[in-house]
mmCIF file of C-alpha atoms in Angstrom:
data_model
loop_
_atom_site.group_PDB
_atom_site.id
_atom_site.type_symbol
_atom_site.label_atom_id
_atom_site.label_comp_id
_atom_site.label_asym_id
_atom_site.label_seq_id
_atom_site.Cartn_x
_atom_site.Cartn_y
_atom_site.Cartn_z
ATOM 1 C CA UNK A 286 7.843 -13.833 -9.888
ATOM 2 C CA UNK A 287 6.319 -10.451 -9.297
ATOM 3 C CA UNK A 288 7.569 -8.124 -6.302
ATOM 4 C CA UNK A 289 6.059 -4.964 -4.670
ATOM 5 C CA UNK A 290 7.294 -1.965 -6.122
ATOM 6 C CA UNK A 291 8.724 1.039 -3.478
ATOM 7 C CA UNK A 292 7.032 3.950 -3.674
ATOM 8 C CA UNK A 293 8.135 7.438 -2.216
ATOM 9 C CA UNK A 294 6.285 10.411 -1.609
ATOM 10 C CA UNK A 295 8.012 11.696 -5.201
ATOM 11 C CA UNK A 296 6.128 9.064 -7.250
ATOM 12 C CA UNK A 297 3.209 8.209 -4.847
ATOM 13 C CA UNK A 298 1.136 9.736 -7.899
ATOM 14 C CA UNK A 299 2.098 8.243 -10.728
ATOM 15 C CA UNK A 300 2.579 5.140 -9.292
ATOM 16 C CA UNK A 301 -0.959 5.057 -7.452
ATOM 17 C CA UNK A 302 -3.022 7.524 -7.699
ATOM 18 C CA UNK A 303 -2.622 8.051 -11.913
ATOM 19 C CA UNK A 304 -2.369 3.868 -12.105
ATOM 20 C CA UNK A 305 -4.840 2.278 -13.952
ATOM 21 C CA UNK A 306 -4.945 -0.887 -12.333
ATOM 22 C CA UNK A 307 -5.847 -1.132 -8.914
ATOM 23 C CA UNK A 308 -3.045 -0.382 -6.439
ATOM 24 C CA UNK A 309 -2.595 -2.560 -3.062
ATOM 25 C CA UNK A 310 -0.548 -0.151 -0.691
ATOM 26 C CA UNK A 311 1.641 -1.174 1.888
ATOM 27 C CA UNK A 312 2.423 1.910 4.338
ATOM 28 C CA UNK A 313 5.199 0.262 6.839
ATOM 29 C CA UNK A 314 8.744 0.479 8.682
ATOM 30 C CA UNK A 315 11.478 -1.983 9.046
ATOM 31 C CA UNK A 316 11.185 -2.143 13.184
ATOM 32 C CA UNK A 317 7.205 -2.919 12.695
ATOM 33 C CA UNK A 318 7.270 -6.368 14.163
ATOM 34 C CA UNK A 319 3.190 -6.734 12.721
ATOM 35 C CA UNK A 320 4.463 -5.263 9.342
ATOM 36 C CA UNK A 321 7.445 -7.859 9.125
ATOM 37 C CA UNK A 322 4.441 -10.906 9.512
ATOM 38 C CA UNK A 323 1.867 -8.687 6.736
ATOM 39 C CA UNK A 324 5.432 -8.240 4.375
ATOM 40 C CA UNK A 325 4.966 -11.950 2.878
ATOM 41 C CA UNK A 326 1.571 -11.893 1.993
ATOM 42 C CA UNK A 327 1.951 -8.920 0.301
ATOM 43 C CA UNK A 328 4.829 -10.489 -1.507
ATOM 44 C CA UNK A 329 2.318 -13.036 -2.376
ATOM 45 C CA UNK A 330 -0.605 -10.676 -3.656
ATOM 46 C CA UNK A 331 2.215 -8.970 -5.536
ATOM 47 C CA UNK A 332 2.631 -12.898 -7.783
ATOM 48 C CA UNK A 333 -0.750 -13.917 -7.315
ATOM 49 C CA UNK A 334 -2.451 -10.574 -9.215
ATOM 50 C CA UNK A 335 0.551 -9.686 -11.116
ATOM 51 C CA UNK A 336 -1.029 -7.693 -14.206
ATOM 52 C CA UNK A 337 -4.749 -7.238 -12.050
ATOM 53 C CA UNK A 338 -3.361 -5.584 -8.845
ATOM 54 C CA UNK A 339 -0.064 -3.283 -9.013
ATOM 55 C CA UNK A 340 1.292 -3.885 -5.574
ATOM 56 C CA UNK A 341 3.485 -1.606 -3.954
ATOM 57 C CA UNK A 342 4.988 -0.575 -0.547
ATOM 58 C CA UNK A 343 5.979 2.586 1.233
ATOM 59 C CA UNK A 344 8.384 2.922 4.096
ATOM 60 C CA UNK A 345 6.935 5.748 6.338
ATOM 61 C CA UNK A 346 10.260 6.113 8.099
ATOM 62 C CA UNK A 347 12.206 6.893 4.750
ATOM 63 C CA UNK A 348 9.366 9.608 3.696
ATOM 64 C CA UNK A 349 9.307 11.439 7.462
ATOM 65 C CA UNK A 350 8.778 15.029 6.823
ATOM 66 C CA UNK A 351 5.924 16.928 5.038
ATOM 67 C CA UNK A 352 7.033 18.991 2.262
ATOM 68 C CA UNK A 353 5.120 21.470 0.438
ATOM 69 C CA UNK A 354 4.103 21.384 -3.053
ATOM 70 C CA UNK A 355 5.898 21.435 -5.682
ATOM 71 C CA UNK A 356 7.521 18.515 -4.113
ATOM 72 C CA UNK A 357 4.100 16.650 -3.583
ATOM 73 C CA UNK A 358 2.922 16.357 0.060
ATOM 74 C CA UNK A 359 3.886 12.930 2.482
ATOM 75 C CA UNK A 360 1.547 10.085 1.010
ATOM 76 C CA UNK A 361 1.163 8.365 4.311
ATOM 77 C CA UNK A 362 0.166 11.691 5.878
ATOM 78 C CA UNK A 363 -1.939 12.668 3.199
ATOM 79 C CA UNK A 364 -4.129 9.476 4.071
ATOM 80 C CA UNK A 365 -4.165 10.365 7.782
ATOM 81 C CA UNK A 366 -1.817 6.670 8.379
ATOM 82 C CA UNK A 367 -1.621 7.020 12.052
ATOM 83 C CA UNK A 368 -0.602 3.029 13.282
ATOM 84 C CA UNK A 369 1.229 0.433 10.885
ATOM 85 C CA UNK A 370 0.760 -1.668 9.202
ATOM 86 C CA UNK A 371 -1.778 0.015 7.215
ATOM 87 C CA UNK A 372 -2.781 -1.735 3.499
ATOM 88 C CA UNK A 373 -4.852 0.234 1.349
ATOM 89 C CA UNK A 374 -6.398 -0.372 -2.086
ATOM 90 C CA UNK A 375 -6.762 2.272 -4.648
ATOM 91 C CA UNK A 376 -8.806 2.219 -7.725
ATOM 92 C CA UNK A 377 -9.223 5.253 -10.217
ATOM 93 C CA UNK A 378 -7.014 7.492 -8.075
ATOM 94 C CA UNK A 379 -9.373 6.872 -4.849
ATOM 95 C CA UNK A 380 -9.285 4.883 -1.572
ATOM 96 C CA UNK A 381 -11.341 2.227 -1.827
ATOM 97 C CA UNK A 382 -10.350 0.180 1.380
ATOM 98 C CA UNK A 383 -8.188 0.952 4.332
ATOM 99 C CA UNK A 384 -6.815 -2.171 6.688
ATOM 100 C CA UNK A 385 -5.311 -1.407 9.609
ATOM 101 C CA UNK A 386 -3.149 -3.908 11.573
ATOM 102 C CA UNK A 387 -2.419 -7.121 10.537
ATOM 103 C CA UNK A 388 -4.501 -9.364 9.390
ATOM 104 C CA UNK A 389 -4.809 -13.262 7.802
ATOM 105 C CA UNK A 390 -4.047 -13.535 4.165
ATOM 106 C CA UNK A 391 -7.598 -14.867 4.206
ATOM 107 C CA UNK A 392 -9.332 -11.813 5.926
ATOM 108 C CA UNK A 393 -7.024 -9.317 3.622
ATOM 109 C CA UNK A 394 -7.735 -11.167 0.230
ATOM 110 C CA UNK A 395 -11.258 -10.970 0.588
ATOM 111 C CA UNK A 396 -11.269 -7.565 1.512
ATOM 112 C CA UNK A 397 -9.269 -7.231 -2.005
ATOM 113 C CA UNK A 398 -11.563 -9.415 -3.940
ATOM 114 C CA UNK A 399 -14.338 -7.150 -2.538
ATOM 115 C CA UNK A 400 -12.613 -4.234 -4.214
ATOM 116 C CA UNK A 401 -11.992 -6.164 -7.697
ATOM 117 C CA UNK A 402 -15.793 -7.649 -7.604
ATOM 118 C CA UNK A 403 -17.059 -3.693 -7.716
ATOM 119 C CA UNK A 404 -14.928 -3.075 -10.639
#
């Protein structure tokens, strides 16, 4: 059974941005009551697309304070992440999709399989 990986700000690069499978990003915090009921579906998408989707997850609360390059800069500031939860989906280093809030597994799967079918 496949599990998110954590990502920091230190490896939000290779990890995303250089992957070359899609990347579903989870940007949330451990007192985010909406990000606690979005946490098992991304468990889920993590088993369901093993090998298709790399799924991962980034606290913002552990990765609080911009730092300059070389350290590289705060990932969930870099993407402007202003409310939690916010999912997006990379592909080829770029944003493809942003989802703010929570969501159905129904609503964010599609908006995933959207991203896939435009492969």
């Amino acid at each position: 059974m496949a599990h998110p990986i954590t990502v920091t700000d230190t490896n939000f690069k290779e990890e995303v941005l250089d992957s070359e499978l899609p990347v579903l990003v989870d940007f949330w915090a451990s007192w985010c009551t909406p990000c606690k009921m979005i946490a098992p579906i991304v468990e889920e998408f993590a088993t369901q697309y093993d090998g298709k989707v790399k799924v991962a997850k980034v606290d913002v609360d552990a990765n609080p304070h911009p730092a300059p390059p070389p350290p590289p800069p705060r990932s969930h500031r870099m993407f402007g992440i202003m409310s939690i939860p916010t999912l997006m989906i990379f592909r080829g280093g770029k944003a493809e999709e942003r989802i703010v809030g929570y969501q159905p597994k129904q609503s964010l799967e599609a908006k995933l399989q959207a991203v896939l079918a435009a492969a």
